[in-house]
Coordinates of C-alpha atoms in Angstrom, one line a residue:
M1 CA -26.8 5.1 0.3
T2 CA -24.4 2.3 -0.3
Q3 CA -20.9 2.6 1.2
R4 CA -17.9 1.8 -1.0
P5 CA -15.2 -0.5 0.3
R6 CA -12.2 1.1 1.9
M7 CA -8.8 -0.3 2.5
E8 CA -6.9 -0.2 5.7
I9 CA -3.2 0.6 5.5
V10 CA -0.8 -0.8 8.0
I11 CA 2.8 0.4 8.2
D12 CA 5.4 -1.7 10.0
R13 CA 7.5 1.2 11.3
D14 CA 10.2 -1.3 12.5
K15 CA 10.7 -2.3 8.9
C16 CA 10.4 1.2 7.4
M17 CA 13.8 2.7 6.5
G18 CA 12.5 6.1 5.3
A19 CA 13.1 5.7 1.6
G20 CA 10.1 7.8 0.8
Q21 CA 8.8 5.8 -2.1
C22 CA 5.3 5.7 -0.6
V23 CA 5.3 9.5 -0.4
L24 CA 6.2 9.8 -4.0
A25 CA 3.6 7.3 -5.1
A26 CA 0.7 8.6 -2.9
P27 CA 1.5 11.9 -1.3
E28 CA -2.2 12.4 -0.3
V29 CA -2.0 9.2 1.9
F30 CA 1.6 9.1 3.1
D31 CA 4.1 11.5 4.6
Q32 CA 7.5 11.1 6.4
H33 CA 8.2 11.8 10.0
E34 CA 10.3 14.9 10.4
Q35 CA 12.7 13.3 12.9
D36 CA 13.3 9.8 11.7
G37 CA 12.0 9.9 8.1
R38 CA 9.8 6.9 8.5
A39 CA 6.4 6.7 6.8
L40 CA 3.4 8.2 8.4
L41 CA -0.2 7.8 7.3
L42 CA -2.2 11.0 6.5
V43 CA -5.3 8.9 5.7
E44 CA -5.5 5.6 7.5
R45 CA -8.5 4.3 5.6
P46 CA -8.5 5.9 2.1
D47 CA -11.4 5.3 -0.3
R48 CA -11.3 3.2 -3.4
S49 CA -10.3 6.1 -5.6
R50 CA -6.8 6.0 -4.1
L51 CA -6.3 2.2 -4.5
D52 CA -3.9 2.4 -7.5
A53 CA -1.6 5.0 -5.8
V54 CA -1.6 3.0 -2.5
L55 CA -0.8 -0.2 -4.3
E56 CA 2.1 1.5 -6.1
A57 CA 3.3 2.8 -2.7
R58 CA 3.2 -0.6 -1.2
D59 CA 4.8 -2.3 -4.2
T60 CA 7.7 0.2 -4.4
C61 CA 8.5 0.0 -0.7
P62 CA 12.0 -1.5 -0.6
L63 CA 11.4 -3.3 2.7
S64 CA 7.8 -4.2 2.2
A65 CA 6.8 -2.3 5.2
I66 CA 3.3 -1.4 3.9
R67 CA 0.3 -3.8 4.0
L68 CA -3.2 -3.4 2.8
L69 CA -6.3 -4.9 4.4
A70 CA -9.6 -4.8 2.5
D71 CA -12.6 -3.6 4.5
V72 CA -15.5 -4.7 2.4
T73 CA -18.6 -2.8 3.5
D74 CA -20.7 -3.6 0.5
V75 CA -20.9 -7.1 -0.9
T76 CA -21.8 -5.8 -4.4
D77 CA -18.4 -4.1 -4.4
V78 CA -16.3 -7.1 -3.6
A79 CA -15.4 -7.8 -7.2
D80 CA -14.8 -4.0 -7.8
M81 CA -12.4 -3.8 -4.9
A82 CA -10.4 -6.7 -6.3
D83 CA -7.8 -8.6 -4.5
V84 CA -5.4 -6.2 -2.7
T85 CA -2.7 -8.9 -2.6
D86 CA 0.8 -8.1 -3.7
R87 CA 1.0 -7.2 -7.4
R88 CA 4.8 -7.6 -7.4
T89 CA 6.4 -10.3 -9.5
P90 CA 7.1 -13.4 -7.3
P91 CA 10.8 -13.8 -6.5
T92 CA 11.1 -16.9 -8.6
A93 CA 9.8 -15.1 -11.7
R94 CA 12.2 -12.2 -11.1
H95 CA 15.1 -14.7 -10.8
D96 CA 14.0 -16.5 -14.0
R97 CA 14.1 -13.2 -15.9
G98 CA 17.6 -12.6 -14.7
I99 CA 16.9 -9.4 -12.8
P100 CA 20.1 -8.5 -10.9
G101 CA 20.0 -8.9 -7.1
E102 CA 17.0 -11.1 -7.0

């Protein structure tokens, strides 16, 4: 049986401000600590089926405290896993469109 690639999630708790956007985007993967409100992982290595929700969580984090690392366990799935790099619009493009505060 072929294993599917999984992603590894890393939260920089020093950066996290507890906004909770990750919990809203992927409640099956993230939670918030009861005392300080910072992000916690419920599932450290979620499977591919959660990729879109985890990418949304990472992309909506106001301080970019969430990183994804691909763990490719099956070479045939490399293209399927896709690049887990940041999908956000580069700062220069946001500035060019006149988005306030960028």
